[in-house]
GROMACS .gro file of C-alpha atoms in nm:
model
  275
    1UNK     CA    1   0.250   1.229  -0.032
    2UNK     CA    2   0.304   0.960  -0.190
    3UNK     CA    3   0.519   0.672   0.024
    4UNK     CA    4   0.808   0.609  -0.092
    5UNK     CA    5   0.896   0.175  -0.228
    6UNK     CA    6   1.133  -0.015  -0.418
    7UNK     CA    7   1.151  -0.029  -0.723
    8UNK     CA    8   1.410  -0.212  -0.843
    9UNK     CA    9   1.395  -0.537  -0.857
   10UNK     CA   10   1.474  -0.812  -0.698
   11UNK     CA   11   1.723  -1.042  -0.843
   12UNK     CA   12   1.693  -1.388  -0.747
   13UNK     CA   13   1.337  -1.395  -0.651
   14UNK     CA   14   1.189  -1.731  -0.397
   15UNK     CA   15   1.253  -2.036  -0.587
   16UNK     CA   16   1.324  -2.296  -0.400
   17UNK     CA   17   1.658  -2.302  -0.521
   18UNK     CA   18   1.752  -1.948  -0.355
   19UNK     CA   19   1.488  -2.061  -0.029
   20UNK     CA   20   1.810  -2.322  -0.009
   21UNK     CA   21   2.026  -2.047   0.023
   22UNK     CA   22   1.824  -1.863   0.221
   23UNK     CA   23   1.737  -2.075   0.452
   24UNK     CA   24   2.087  -2.255   0.543
   25UNK     CA   25   2.137  -1.944   0.736
   26UNK     CA   26   2.195  -1.823   1.062
   27UNK     CA   27   2.322  -1.585   1.296
   28UNK     CA   28   2.610  -1.718   1.357
   29UNK     CA   29   2.750  -1.758   0.964
   30UNK     CA   30   2.556  -1.415   0.899
   31UNK     CA   31   2.579  -1.214   1.151
   32UNK     CA   32   2.877  -1.307   1.367
   33UNK     CA   33   3.015  -0.916   1.316
   34UNK     CA   34   2.679  -0.847   1.578
   35UNK     CA   35   2.615  -1.023   1.762
   36UNK     CA   36   2.870  -0.877   2.037
   37UNK     CA   37   2.709  -0.556   2.069
   38UNK     CA   38   2.359  -0.778   2.132
   39UNK     CA   39   2.218  -0.700   2.500
   40UNK     CA   40   1.918  -0.922   2.653
   41UNK     CA   41   1.632  -0.724   2.696
   42UNK     CA   42   1.689  -0.518   2.283
   43UNK     CA   43   1.485  -0.450   2.042
   44UNK     CA   44   1.561  -0.581   1.725
   45UNK     CA   45   1.443  -0.530   1.365
   46UNK     CA   46   1.539  -0.750   1.069
   47UNK     CA   47   1.526  -0.562   0.773
   48UNK     CA   48   1.470  -0.815   0.479
   49UNK     CA   49   1.431  -1.103   0.688
   50UNK     CA   50   1.264  -1.325   0.429
   51UNK     CA   51   1.251  -1.699   0.538
   52UNK     CA   52   1.330  -1.517   0.915
   53UNK     CA   53   1.611  -1.803   0.969
   54UNK     CA   54   1.835  -1.577   1.056
   55UNK     CA   55   1.551  -1.346   1.271
   56UNK     CA   56   1.445  -1.678   1.431
   57UNK     CA   57   1.837  -1.686   1.560
   58UNK     CA   58   1.891  -1.360   1.659
   59UNK     CA   59   1.555  -1.424   1.871
   60UNK     CA   60   1.777  -1.629   2.111
   61UNK     CA   61   1.970  -1.299   2.173
   62UNK     CA   62   1.758  -1.117   2.307
   63UNK     CA   63   1.549  -1.318   2.523
   64UNK     CA   64   1.382  -1.026   2.768
   65UNK     CA   65   1.326  -0.812   2.435
   66UNK     CA   66   1.171  -0.863   2.130
   67UNK     CA   67   1.255  -0.844   1.757
   68UNK     CA   68   1.069  -0.811   1.411
   69UNK     CA   69   1.167  -0.965   1.054
   70UNK     CA   70   0.976  -0.734   0.845
   71UNK     CA   71   1.022  -0.813   0.423
   72UNK     CA   72   0.814  -0.688   0.173
   73UNK     CA   73   0.771  -1.057  -0.015
   74UNK     CA   74   0.430  -1.081   0.180
   75UNK     CA   75   0.399  -1.480   0.073
   76UNK     CA   76   0.765  -1.565   0.227
   77UNK     CA   77   0.645  -1.454   0.588
   78UNK     CA   78   0.407  -1.764   0.715
   79UNK     CA   79   0.754  -1.924   0.609
   80UNK     CA   80   0.921  -1.699   0.841
   81UNK     CA   81   0.634  -1.761   1.075
   82UNK     CA   82   0.585  -2.136   1.049
   83UNK     CA   83   0.954  -2.163   1.183
   84UNK     CA   84   0.942  -1.931   1.488
   85UNK     CA   85   0.624  -2.123   1.604
   86UNK     CA   86   0.798  -2.498   1.547
   87UNK     CA   87   1.058  -2.357   1.734
   88UNK     CA   88   0.889  -2.169   2.001
   89UNK     CA   89   1.049  -1.857   1.973
   90UNK     CA   90   0.754  -1.682   2.092
   91UNK     CA   91   0.922  -1.234   2.109
   92UNK     CA   92   0.904  -1.241   1.726
   93UNK     CA   93   0.691  -1.118   1.484
   94UNK     CA   94   0.737  -1.027   1.067
   95UNK     CA   95   0.530  -0.763   0.913
   96UNK     CA   96   0.466  -0.754   0.573
   97UNK     CA   97   0.693  -0.337   0.494
   98UNK     CA   98   0.831  -0.132   0.256
   99UNK     CA   99   1.266  -0.051   0.413
  100UNK     CA  100   1.218   0.247   0.168
  101UNK     CA  101   0.952   0.427   0.381
  102UNK     CA  102   0.933   0.222   0.775
  103UNK     CA  103   0.588   0.230   0.936
  104UNK     CA  104   0.719   0.261   1.328
  105UNK     CA  105   0.797   0.668   1.480
  106UNK     CA  106   1.177   0.807   1.491
  107UNK     CA  107   1.397   0.601   1.776
  108UNK     CA  108   1.256   0.258   1.820
  109UNK     CA  109   1.425   0.051   1.777
  110UNK     CA  110   1.777  -0.042   1.935
  111UNK     CA  111   1.941  -0.296   1.672
  112UNK     CA  112   1.867  -0.184   1.258
  113UNK     CA  113   1.993  -0.441   1.041
  114UNK     CA  114   1.981  -0.572   0.731
  115UNK     CA  115   2.127  -0.872   0.559
  116UNK     CA  116   2.218  -0.883   0.169
  117UNK     CA  117   1.927  -0.588   0.121
  118UNK     CA  118   2.135  -0.345  -0.016
  119UNK     CA  119   2.293  -0.460  -0.298
  120UNK     CA  120   1.946  -0.491  -0.430
  121UNK     CA  121   1.771  -0.157  -0.352
  122UNK     CA  122   1.761   0.113  -0.651
  123UNK     CA  123   1.872   0.375  -0.284
  124UNK     CA  124   2.113   0.127  -0.058
  125UNK     CA  125   2.172   0.514   0.120
  126UNK     CA  126   1.753   0.645   0.106
  127UNK     CA  127   1.716   0.262   0.338
  128UNK     CA  128   2.032   0.356   0.552
  129UNK     CA  129   1.843   0.735   0.676
  130UNK     CA  130   1.543   0.517   0.766
  131UNK     CA  131   1.696   0.251   0.932
  132UNK     CA  132   1.893   0.561   1.087
  133UNK     CA  133   1.559   0.714   1.147
  134UNK     CA  134   1.435   0.441   1.327
  135UNK     CA  135   1.724   0.296   1.564
  136UNK     CA  136   1.723   0.473   1.872
  137UNK     CA  137   1.929   0.781   2.000
  138UNK     CA  138   2.303   0.528   2.067
  139UNK     CA  139   2.179   0.275   1.889
  140UNK     CA  140   2.272   0.054   1.611
  141UNK     CA  141   2.241   0.036   1.276
  142UNK     CA  142   2.411  -0.297   1.107
  143UNK     CA  143   2.479  -0.443   0.749
  144UNK     CA  144   2.627  -0.718   0.543
  145UNK     CA  145   2.655  -0.704   0.242
  146UNK     CA  146   2.883  -0.977  -0.078
  147UNK     CA  147   3.092  -0.880  -0.274
  148UNK     CA  148   2.986  -1.027  -0.655
  149UNK     CA  149   3.347  -0.929  -0.794
  150UNK     CA  150   3.547  -1.067  -0.537
  151UNK     CA  151   3.444  -1.399  -0.566
  152UNK     CA  152   3.677  -1.635  -0.527
  153UNK     CA  153   3.723  -2.042  -0.633
  154UNK     CA  154   3.927  -2.268  -0.758
  155UNK     CA  155   3.913  -2.462  -0.983
  156UNK     CA  156   3.894  -2.224  -1.310
  157UNK     CA  157   3.733  -2.391  -1.560
  158UNK     CA  158   3.636  -2.230  -1.858
  159UNK     CA  159   3.333  -2.010  -1.858
  160UNK     CA  160   3.321  -1.922  -1.468
  161UNK     CA  161   3.446  -1.558  -1.495
  162UNK     CA  162   3.197  -1.519  -1.770
  163UNK     CA  163   2.902  -1.670  -1.550
  164UNK     CA  164   3.039  -1.359  -1.296
  165UNK     CA  165   3.057  -1.067  -1.554
  166UNK     CA  166   2.649  -1.173  -1.624
  167UNK     CA  167   2.526  -1.199  -1.272
  168UNK     CA  168   2.650  -0.847  -1.258
  169UNK     CA  169   2.524  -0.708  -1.562
  170UNK     CA  170   2.186  -0.854  -1.472
  171UNK     CA  171   2.153  -0.717  -1.169
  172UNK     CA  172   2.245  -0.417  -1.213
  173UNK     CA  173   2.020  -0.369  -1.489
  174UNK     CA  174   1.687  -0.439  -1.218
  175UNK     CA  175   1.887  -0.176  -1.019
  176UNK     CA  176   2.119  -0.278  -0.791
  177UNK     CA  177   2.448  -0.293  -0.721
  178UNK     CA  178   2.627  -0.622  -0.698
  179UNK     CA  179   2.990  -0.468  -0.544
  180UNK     CA  180   2.725  -0.377  -0.248
  181UNK     CA  181   3.003  -0.519   0.014
  182UNK     CA  182   3.289  -0.257  -0.036
  183UNK     CA  183   3.061   0.032  -0.090
  184UNK     CA  184   2.847   0.005   0.254
  185UNK     CA  185   3.115   0.179   0.516
  186UNK     CA  186   3.064   0.485   0.245
  187UNK     CA  187   2.639   0.466   0.180
  188UNK     CA  188   2.635   0.525   0.578
  189UNK     CA  189   2.876   0.819   0.591
  190UNK     CA  190   2.659   0.928   0.328
  191UNK     CA  191   2.297   0.836   0.515
  192UNK     CA  192   2.398   1.072   0.762
  193UNK     CA  193   2.695   0.825   0.999
  194UNK     CA  194   2.995   0.985   1.116
  195UNK     CA  195   3.307   0.885   1.045
  196UNK     CA  196   3.419   0.802   1.378
  197UNK     CA  197   3.051   0.641   1.469
  198UNK     CA  198   3.174   0.350   1.137
  199UNK     CA  199   3.339   0.021   1.245
  200UNK     CA  200   3.351  -0.144   0.916
  201UNK     CA  201   3.500  -0.549   0.878
  202UNK     CA  202   3.487  -0.807   0.628
  203UNK     CA  203   3.424  -1.185   0.631
  204UNK     CA  204   3.332  -1.492   0.443
  205UNK     CA  205   3.141  -1.829   0.323
  206UNK     CA  206   3.357  -2.046   0.263
  207UNK     CA  207   3.209  -2.409   0.051
  208UNK     CA  208   3.502  -2.656   0.076
  209UNK     CA  209   3.366  -3.011   0.161
  210UNK     CA  210   3.192  -3.246  -0.152
  211UNK     CA  211   2.861  -3.165   0.015
  212UNK     CA  212   2.917  -2.753   0.066
  213UNK     CA  213   3.035  -2.799  -0.308
  214UNK     CA  214   2.820  -3.042  -0.443
  215UNK     CA  215   2.507  -2.740  -0.300
  216UNK     CA  216   2.625  -2.394  -0.401
  217UNK     CA  217   2.680  -2.565  -0.767
  218UNK     CA  218   2.349  -2.749  -0.777
  219UNK     CA  219   2.157  -2.438  -0.650
  220UNK     CA  220   2.314  -2.168  -0.816
  221UNK     CA  221   2.295  -2.420  -1.187
  222UNK     CA  222   1.893  -2.438  -1.111
  223UNK     CA  223   1.893  -2.076  -0.980
  224UNK     CA  224   2.076  -1.930  -1.317
  225UNK     CA  225   1.816  -2.155  -1.544
  226UNK     CA  226   1.486  -2.152  -1.331
  227UNK     CA  227   1.547  -1.853  -1.040
  228UNK     CA  228   1.396  -1.397  -1.142
  229UNK     CA  229   1.754  -1.461  -1.218
  230UNK     CA  230   1.642  -1.599  -1.567
  231UNK     CA  231   1.346  -1.443  -1.636
  232UNK     CA  232   1.482  -1.067  -1.583
  233UNK     CA  233   1.809  -1.223  -1.761
  234UNK     CA  234   1.585  -1.345  -2.122
  235UNK     CA  235   1.364  -1.058  -2.084
  236UNK     CA  236   1.630  -0.779  -2.048
  237UNK     CA  237   1.799  -0.911  -2.347
  238UNK     CA  238   2.139  -0.974  -2.127
  239UNK     CA  239   2.093  -1.323  -2.221
  240UNK     CA  240   1.899  -1.662  -2.429
  241UNK     CA  241   1.795  -1.904  -2.249
  242UNK     CA  242   2.058  -2.122  -2.456
  243UNK     CA  243   2.293  -1.862  -2.322
  244UNK     CA  244   2.218  -1.982  -1.930
  245UNK     CA  245   2.136  -2.322  -2.016
  246UNK     CA  246   2.589  -2.295  -2.086
  247UNK     CA  247   2.640  -2.144  -1.775
  248UNK     CA  248   2.427  -2.397  -1.540
  249UNK     CA  249   2.619  -2.578  -1.694
  250UNK     CA  250   2.935  -2.396  -1.633
  251UNK     CA  251   2.819  -2.446  -1.249
  252UNK     CA  252   2.778  -2.822  -1.257
  253UNK     CA  253   3.051  -2.938  -1.473
  254UNK     CA  254   3.237  -2.675  -1.157
  255UNK     CA  255   3.098  -2.892  -0.868
  256UNK     CA  256   3.163  -3.196  -0.985
  257UNK     CA  257   3.572  -3.158  -1.027
  258UNK     CA  258   3.823  -3.241  -0.684
  259UNK     CA  259   3.960  -2.958  -0.522
  260UNK     CA  260   3.633  -2.761  -0.522
  261UNK     CA  261   3.635  -2.449  -0.306
  262UNK     CA  262   3.452  -2.110  -0.344
  263UNK     CA  263   3.522  -1.800  -0.154
  264UNK     CA  264   3.216  -1.547  -0.111
  265UNK     CA  265   3.367  -1.187   0.086
  266UNK     CA  266   3.111  -0.917   0.239
  267UNK     CA  267   3.163  -0.552   0.364
  268UNK     CA  268   3.022  -0.519   0.734
  269UNK     CA  269   2.967  -0.196   0.887
  270UNK     CA  270   2.811  -0.136   1.278
  271UNK     CA  271   2.676   0.190   1.300
  272UNK     CA  272   2.651   0.363   1.615
  273UNK     CA  273   2.330   0.640   1.633
  274UNK     CA  274   2.491   0.991   1.801
  275UNK     CA  275   2.273   1.197   1.975
   0.00000   0.00000   0.00000
């Protein structure tokens, strides 16, 4: 039997402009909803671990346990392993794999978590089912997903809403769901979790200082024209190179304004695997 593999295209890819955002992520700013549920001896699987900054951080919360970071993009695993070695983290390993068909026995982990993964896949319910399968009875399946339609910013520069609509179109053409944050609890029910075993919450990233606004606007300006987003937008006939350059200029214009403020909404779930 053929093993199931991911058929959606990852909208962002691993361009330097993307990794500047991903390497900013920590357990505190990206998994605060999960931290109160961790105990020192837990074994964790972090799906879609990317450059490993969240994974390495989480390792400190399970000093008597272990964390495994799983990632489809093999090239980025070198960076993740180097980060763990640099920080002297030993209760960790990183493996290449596909979340649609996890190469672990049933009931292996105390916690199975993903961050900003389900919005980029063809079958988020199927992946949640796999996460549920490899979690122990009584264990946790956790996910945190952003919601692009709920992004809020100020000032409201002309053209920014066009970027928002363009991103949604490109993400969906790649097979993903950019508004996953509002849906993730429903996907968990479809994956077999009872209503009483799902705890939903939301939280935000908020960028408001001059440095944060420069960083956020700059990486999106670059991402729009240079990352995998640009290639799939052009190849799919959704936008021209000139269109994307205009969007990048809009991001830079917004980033140069006083009083810049940007909020990214996330939906989160903590699901307990029932017996």
